PDB file of C-alpha atoms and ligand atoms in Angstrom:
ATOM      1  CA  MET M   1      -0.232   0.127   0.258  1.00 93.00           C
ATOM      2  CA  ARG M   2       1.674   3.091  -1.352  1.00 97.00           C
ATOM      3  CA  ARG M   3       0.281   6.321   0.617  1.00 98.00           C
ATOM      4  CA  ALA M   4       1.328  10.172  -0.193  1.00 98.00           C
ATOM      5  CA  ILE M   5       0.399  13.080   1.592  1.00 98.00           C
ATOM      6  CA  TYR M   6       0.070  16.413  -0.242  1.00 98.00           C
ATOM      7  CA  PRO M   7       0.146  19.196   1.763  1.00 98.00           C
ATOM      8  CA  GLY M   8      -0.703  22.575   1.322  1.00 98.00           C
ATOM      9  CA  SER M   9      -2.451  25.718   2.120  1.00 98.00           C
ATOM     10  CA  PHE M  10      -5.541  24.950  -0.868  1.00 98.00           C
ATOM     11  CA  ASP M  11      -6.571  28.213   0.058  1.00 98.00           C
ATOM     12  CA  PRO M  12      -8.483  28.047  -2.763  1.00 98.00           C
ATOM     13  CA  VAL M  13      -7.748  24.408  -4.107  1.00 98.00           C
ATOM     14  CA  THR M  14      -6.796  25.235  -8.092  1.00 98.00           C
ATOM     15  CA  ASN M  15      -7.715  23.004 -11.381  1.00 97.00           C
ATOM     16  CA  GLY M  16      -3.248  22.949 -11.416  1.00 98.00           C
ATOM     17  CA  HIS M  17      -3.736  21.120  -7.997  1.00 98.00           C
ATOM     18  CA  LEU M  18      -6.792  19.389  -8.812  1.00 97.00           C
ATOM     19  CA  ASP M  19      -4.021  17.923 -11.956  1.00 97.00           C
ATOM     20  CA  ILE M  20      -1.292  17.056  -9.556  1.00 97.00           C
ATOM     21  CA  ILE M  21      -3.531  15.318  -7.017  1.00 97.00           C
ATOM     22  CA  GLN M  22      -4.820  13.066 -10.820  1.00 95.00           C
ATOM     23  CA  ARG M  23      -1.219  12.676 -11.516  1.00 96.00           C
ATOM     24  CA  GLY M  24      -0.193  11.476  -8.420  1.00 97.00           C
ATOM     25  CA  CYS M  25      -3.165   8.748  -8.544  1.00 95.00           C
ATOM     26  CA  LYS M  26      -0.928   7.226 -11.101  1.00 95.00           C
ATOM     27  CA  LEU M  27       1.842   6.520  -8.551  1.00 96.00           C
ATOM     28  CA  PHE M  28      -0.012   6.040  -5.349  1.00 96.00           C
ATOM     29  CA  ASP M  29      -3.034   3.745  -3.973  1.00 96.00           C
ATOM     30  CA  GLU M  30      -3.956   6.503  -1.485  1.00 96.00           C
ATOM     31  CA  ILE M  31      -3.298  10.004  -1.158  1.00 97.00           C
ATOM     32  CA  ILE M  32      -4.464  12.661   2.105  1.00 98.00           C
ATOM     33  CA  VAL M  33      -4.825  15.788   0.715  1.00 98.00           C
ATOM     34  CA  ALA M  34      -3.506  17.688   4.381  1.00 98.00           C
ATOM     35  CA  ILE M  35      -4.451  21.178   4.654  1.00 98.00           C
ATOM     36  CA  LEU M  36      -2.344  22.658   7.004  1.00 98.00           C
ATOM     37  CA  VAL M  37      -3.760  24.932   9.709  1.00 97.00           C
ATOM     38  CA  ASN M  38      -1.406  27.867  10.169  1.00 93.00           C
ATOM     39  CA  PRO M  39      -2.726  30.452  12.934  1.00 89.00           C
ATOM     40  CA  ASP M  40      -0.008  33.254  11.485  1.00 89.00           C
ATOM     41  CA  LYS M  41      -2.031  33.171   8.586  1.00 87.00           C
ATOM     42  CA  THR M  42      -5.764  35.232   8.023  1.00 93.00           C
ATOM     43  CA  PRO M  43      -6.965  32.734   5.208  1.00 96.00           C
ATOM     44  CA  PHE M  44      -9.651  33.511   2.357  1.00 97.00           C
ATOM     45  CA  PHE M  45     -11.348  30.308   3.779  1.00 98.00           C
ATOM     46  CA  SER M  46     -11.446  28.510   7.065  1.00 97.00           C
ATOM     47  CA  VAL M  47      -9.695  25.408   7.145  1.00 98.00           C
ATOM     48  CA  GLU M  48     -13.355  23.679   7.643  1.00 97.00           C
ATOM     49  CA  GLU M  49     -14.704  25.550   4.412  1.00 98.00           C
ATOM     50  CA  ARG M  50     -11.169  23.993   2.445  1.00 98.00           C
ATOM     51  CA  ARG M  51     -12.272  20.728   3.773  1.00 98.00           C
ATOM     52  CA  GLU M  52     -15.899  21.046   2.248  1.00 98.00           C
ATOM     53  CA  ILE M  53     -15.019  22.257  -1.045  1.00 98.00           C
ATOM     54  CA  LEU M  54     -11.854  19.744  -1.551  1.00 98.00           C
ATOM     55  CA  ASN M  55     -13.923  17.732  -0.718  1.00 97.00           C
ATOM     56  CA  GLY M  56     -17.010  18.609  -3.327  1.00 97.00           C
ATOM     57  CA  VAL M  57     -14.338  19.158  -5.787  1.00 96.00           C
ATOM     58  CA  LEU M  58     -12.820  15.889  -5.552  1.00 96.00           C
ATOM     59  CA  LYS M  59     -15.877  14.253  -6.185  1.00 91.00           C
ATOM     60  CA  ASP M  60     -16.344  14.954  -9.901  1.00 79.00           C
ATOM     61  CA  ILE M  61     -12.628  14.244 -10.926  1.00 79.00           C
ATOM     62  CA  GLU M  62     -11.522  10.586 -12.269  1.00 75.00           C
ATOM     63  CA  GLN M  63      -9.317   9.387  -9.583  1.00 76.00           C
ATOM     64  CA  GLY M  64      -8.520   6.005 -11.533  1.00 80.00           C
ATOM     65  CA  GLY M  65      -9.196   3.846  -8.642  1.00 84.00           C
ATOM     66  CA  CYS M  66      -6.743   5.889  -6.064  1.00 94.00           C
ATOM     67  CA  LYS M  67      -8.216   6.832  -2.667  1.00 95.00           C
ATOM     68  CA  VAL M  68      -8.106  10.180  -2.092  1.00 96.00           C
ATOM     69  CA  VAL M  69      -9.044  11.825   1.468  1.00 96.00           C
ATOM     70  CA  VAL M  70      -8.957  15.276   2.907  1.00 98.00           C
ATOM     71  CA  GLU M  71      -7.548  16.335   6.400  1.00 98.00           C
ATOM     72  CA  SER M  72      -5.881  18.852   8.051  1.00 98.00           C
ATOM     73  CA  PHE M  73      -2.717  18.857   9.960  1.00 98.00           C
ATOM     74  CA  GLU M  74      -1.206  21.324  12.875  1.00 97.00           C
ATOM     75  CA  GLY M  75       2.356  21.111  13.358  1.00 97.00           C
ATOM     76  CA  LEU M  76       5.290  19.290  11.790  1.00 98.00           C
ATOM     77  CA  LEU M  77       4.610  17.868   8.560  1.00 98.00           C
ATOM     78  CA  VAL M  78       7.512  14.884   8.622  1.00 98.00           C
ATOM     79  CA  GLN M  79       5.680  14.084  12.218  1.00 98.00           C
ATOM     80  CA  TYR M  80       1.566  14.374  10.534  1.00 98.00           C
ATOM     81  CA  ALA M  81       3.399  11.584   7.961  1.00 98.00           C
ATOM     82  CA  ALA M  82       4.523   9.728   9.827  1.00 98.00           C
ATOM     83  CA  GLU M  83       1.295   9.225  12.041  1.00 98.00           C
ATOM     84  CA  ARG M  84      -0.462   8.522   9.285  1.00 98.00           C
ATOM     85  CA  GLN M  85       2.350   6.092   8.005  1.00 98.00           C
ATOM     86  CA  ALA M  86       3.022   7.885   4.674  1.00 98.00           C
ATOM     87  CA  ASN M  87       5.320   6.924   2.707  1.00 94.00           C
ATOM     88  CA  ALA M  88       5.731  10.397   0.608  1.00 98.00           C
ATOM     89  CA  ILE M  89       5.125  13.260   0.372  1.00 98.00           C
ATOM     90  CA  VAL M  90       3.863  14.682  -3.238  1.00 98.00           C
ATOM     91  CA  ARG M  91       4.503  18.547  -4.414  1.00 98.00           C
ATOM     92  CA  GLY M  92       3.726  20.093  -7.523  1.00 98.00           C
ATOM     93  CA  ILE M  93       6.061  22.192  -9.331  1.00 97.00           C
ATOM     94  CA  ARG M  94       5.268  25.416 -11.718  1.00 96.00           C
ATOM     95  CA  ALA M  95       8.650  26.590 -12.575  1.00 93.00           C
ATOM     96  CA  ILE M  96      11.902  27.023 -11.607  1.00 92.00           C
ATOM     97  CA  SER M  97      10.958  29.651  -9.219  1.00 91.00           C
ATOM     98  CA  ASP M  98       9.406  27.098  -7.329  1.00 95.00           C
ATOM     99  CA  TYR M  99      12.469  24.593  -7.250  1.00 96.00           C
ATOM    100  CA  GLU M 100      14.481  26.525  -4.571  1.00 96.00           C
ATOM    101  CA  TYR M 101      11.882  26.857  -1.691  1.00 96.00           C
ATOM    102  CA  GLU M 102      10.532  23.747  -2.402  1.00 98.00           C
ATOM    103  CA  LEU M 103      14.549  22.267  -2.682  1.00 98.00           C
ATOM    104  CA  GLN M 104      15.168  23.538   0.923  1.00 98.00           C
ATOM    105  CA  MET M 105      11.451  22.353   2.122  1.00 98.00           C
ATOM    106  CA  ALA M 106      12.354  19.003   1.092  1.00 98.00           C
ATOM    107  CA  LEU M 107      15.571  18.468   2.048  1.00 98.00           C
ATOM    108  CA  MET M 108      14.812  20.045   5.660  1.00 98.00           C
ATOM    109  CA  ASN M 109      12.055  17.202   5.880  1.00 98.00           C
ATOM    110  CA  ARG M 110      14.543  14.566   4.902  1.00 98.00           C
ATOM    111  CA  ARG M 111      16.963  15.403   7.740  1.00 98.00           C
ATOM    112  CA  LEU M 112      14.264  15.593   9.805  1.00 98.00           C
ATOM    113  CA  GLU M 113      13.001  11.685   8.380  1.00 98.00           C
ATOM    114  CA  PRO M 114      15.242  10.084   6.299  1.00 98.00           C
ATOM    115  CA  SER M 115      13.056   7.066   5.226  1.00 97.00           C
ATOM    116  CA  LEU M 116      10.294   9.684   3.983  1.00 98.00           C
ATOM    117  CA  GLU M 117      10.523  10.602   0.250  1.00 98.00           C
ATOM    118  CA  THR M 118       9.689  14.169  -1.685  1.00 98.00           C
ATOM    119  CA  VAL M 119       8.093  13.397  -4.953  1.00 98.00           C
ATOM    120  CA  PHE M 120       7.958  16.596  -6.980  1.00 98.00           C
ATOM    121  CA  MET M 121       5.416  16.338 -10.159  1.00 98.00           C
ATOM    122  CA  MET M 122       4.659  18.967 -12.879  1.00 97.00           C
ATOM    123  CA  PRO M 123       1.101  20.215 -13.528  1.00 97.00           C
ATOM    124  CA  ALA M 124      -0.242  20.587 -16.797  1.00 97.00           C
ATOM    125  CA  GLU M 125       1.983  23.503 -18.953  1.00 96.00           C
ATOM    126  CA  ALA M 126      -1.706  24.841 -18.794  1.00 96.00           C
ATOM    127  CA  TYR M 127      -1.801  25.860 -14.918  1.00 96.00           C
ATOM    128  CA  SER M 128       1.996  26.420 -15.095  1.00 95.00           C
ATOM    129  CA  TYR M 129       1.155  29.969 -13.978  1.00 96.00           C
ATOM    130  CA  VAL M 130      -1.708  29.532 -11.763  1.00 97.00           C
ATOM    131  CA  SER M 131      -1.544  30.050  -8.079  1.00 97.00           C
ATOM    132  CA  SER M 132      -3.993  30.199  -5.098  1.00 97.00           C
ATOM    133  CA  ARG M 133      -2.242  33.675  -4.276  1.00 97.00           C
ATOM    134  CA  LEU M 134      -3.316  35.101  -7.796  1.00 98.00           C
ATOM    135  CA  VAL M 135      -6.708  33.657  -7.993  1.00 98.00           C
ATOM    136  CA  LYS M 136      -7.414  35.246  -4.721  1.00 97.00           C
ATOM    137  CA  GLU M 137      -5.807  38.402  -6.205  1.00 98.00           C
ATOM    138  CA  VAL M 138      -7.518  38.975  -9.796  1.00 98.00           C
ATOM    139  CA  PHE M 139     -10.548  37.530  -7.955  1.00 98.00           C
ATOM    140  CA  GLN M 140     -10.976  40.693  -5.864  1.00 96.00           C
ATOM    141  CA  LEU M 141     -10.048  42.618  -8.127  1.00 97.00           C
ATOM    142  CA  GLY M 142     -12.730  41.699 -10.456  1.00 97.00           C
ATOM    143  CA  GLY M 143     -11.260  39.816 -12.962  1.00 97.00           C
ATOM    144  CA  ASN M 144     -12.366  36.648 -14.558  1.00 97.00           C
ATOM    145  CA  ILE M 145     -11.137  33.052 -12.997  1.00 97.00           C
ATOM    146  CA  ASP M 146     -12.917  31.120 -15.330  1.00 96.00           C
ATOM    147  CA  GLY M 147     -10.954  27.738 -15.616  1.00 96.00           C
ATOM    148  CA  LEU M 148      -8.211  28.146 -12.545  1.00 98.00           C
ATOM    149  CA  VAL M 149     -10.337  26.800 -10.294  1.00 98.00           C
ATOM    150  CA  PRO M 150     -13.047  24.340 -10.101  1.00 97.00           C
ATOM    151  CA  PRO M 151     -16.730  26.040 -10.683  1.00 97.00           C
ATOM    152  CA  LEU M 152     -17.784  25.156  -6.937  1.00 97.00           C
ATOM    153  CA  VAL M 153     -14.793  27.293  -5.799  1.00 98.00           C
ATOM    154  CA  GLU M 154     -15.406  30.388  -7.523  1.00 97.00           C
ATOM    155  CA  GLN M 155     -19.058  29.953  -6.853  1.00 97.00           C
ATOM    156  CA  ARG M 156     -17.759  29.900  -2.715  1.00 98.00           C
ATOM    157  CA  MET M 157     -15.582  32.769  -3.535  1.00 97.00           C
ATOM    158  CA  ARG M 158     -18.858  34.892  -5.097  1.00 97.00           C
ATOM    159  CA  GLY M 159     -20.405  33.713  -1.655  1.00 96.00           C
ATOM    160  CA  LYS M 160     -18.093  35.194   0.439  1.00 88.00           C
ATOM    161  CA  LYS M 161     -18.405  38.953  -1.716  1.00 75.00           C
TER     162      LYS M 161
HETATM  163  O1  LIG D   1       0.443  25.176  -0.168  1.00 68.81           O
HETATM  164  P1  LIG D   1       1.870  26.258   0.659  1.00 68.81           P
HETATM  165  O2  LIG D   1       1.404  26.972   1.616  1.00 68.81           O
HETATM  166  O3  LIG D   1       3.019  26.179  -0.253  1.00 68.81           O
HETATM  167  O4  LIG D   1       2.560  24.549   1.242  1.00 68.81           O
HETATM  168  C1  LIG D   1       3.607  24.823   2.274  1.00 68.81           C
HETATM  169  C2  LIG D   1       3.569  24.046   3.554  1.00 68.81           C
HETATM  170  C3  LIG D   1       2.404  23.124   3.679  1.00 68.81           C
HETATM  171  C4  LIG D   1       3.738  22.514   2.128  1.00 68.81           C
HETATM  172  C5  LIG D   1       4.428  23.690   4.008  1.00 68.81           C
HETATM  173  O5  LIG D   1       4.421  25.010   4.868  1.00 68.81           O
HETATM  174  C6  LIG D   1       4.763  22.316   5.622  1.00 68.81           C
HETATM  175  O6  LIG D   1       4.959  21.596   5.702  1.00 68.81           O
HETATM  176  N1  LIG D   1       4.218  23.065   6.719  1.00 68.81           N
HETATM  177  C7  LIG D   1       4.190  22.285   7.639  1.00 68.81           C
HETATM  178  C8  LIG D   1       4.960  23.209   8.922  1.00 68.81           C
HETATM  179  C9  LIG D   1       6.671  21.950   8.548  1.00 68.81           C
HETATM  180  O7  LIG D   1       6.623  20.510   8.328  1.00 68.81           O
HETATM  181  N2  LIG D   1       7.371  23.062   8.169  1.00 68.81           N
HETATM  182  C10 LIG D   1       9.306  22.433   7.995  1.00 68.81           C
HETATM  183  C11 LIG D   1       8.883  22.269   6.514  1.00 68.81           C
HETATM  184  S1  LIG D   1      10.507  21.860   5.911  1.00 68.81           S
END
């Protein structure tokens, strides 16, 4: 049983995240999408809302027999991964600019827990510029975010206005 953790803020989940989950499903039997509970950040959606949204959008995507569950976690990722007996951490890399930060985290996590592997995956080119931060910014300034996030996310964002 190969289980991976896909950690992140998912505030909100984008089509790029969903693309990575689908790709990860080809490599793992189970993916735990793990929302970081970060008391230092003021999020757009609460952790509970993000969990609900993720569960809602995951119902509609093809997962090819792999199990995808949504959870939230606090504290060290490696500790949470050990509790869940995960073999790997999945992270998406869009461009070289992501690489430096991701490499730093992967190596720190390896130092903390050498048995845990980090697997980097590339999303489809169409999502290579999509980030939760930019989606929020464009939305808040009245721009079109069609095709960047699932329709449910857009609907829930409109509900917040
Ligand atoms: O989507 P994000 O915000 O880029 O995700 C960052 C995340 C959640 C992967 C990272 O902040 C994290 O793992 N936080 C948990 C705390 C931790 O383990 N820190 C040490 C990482 S080297």
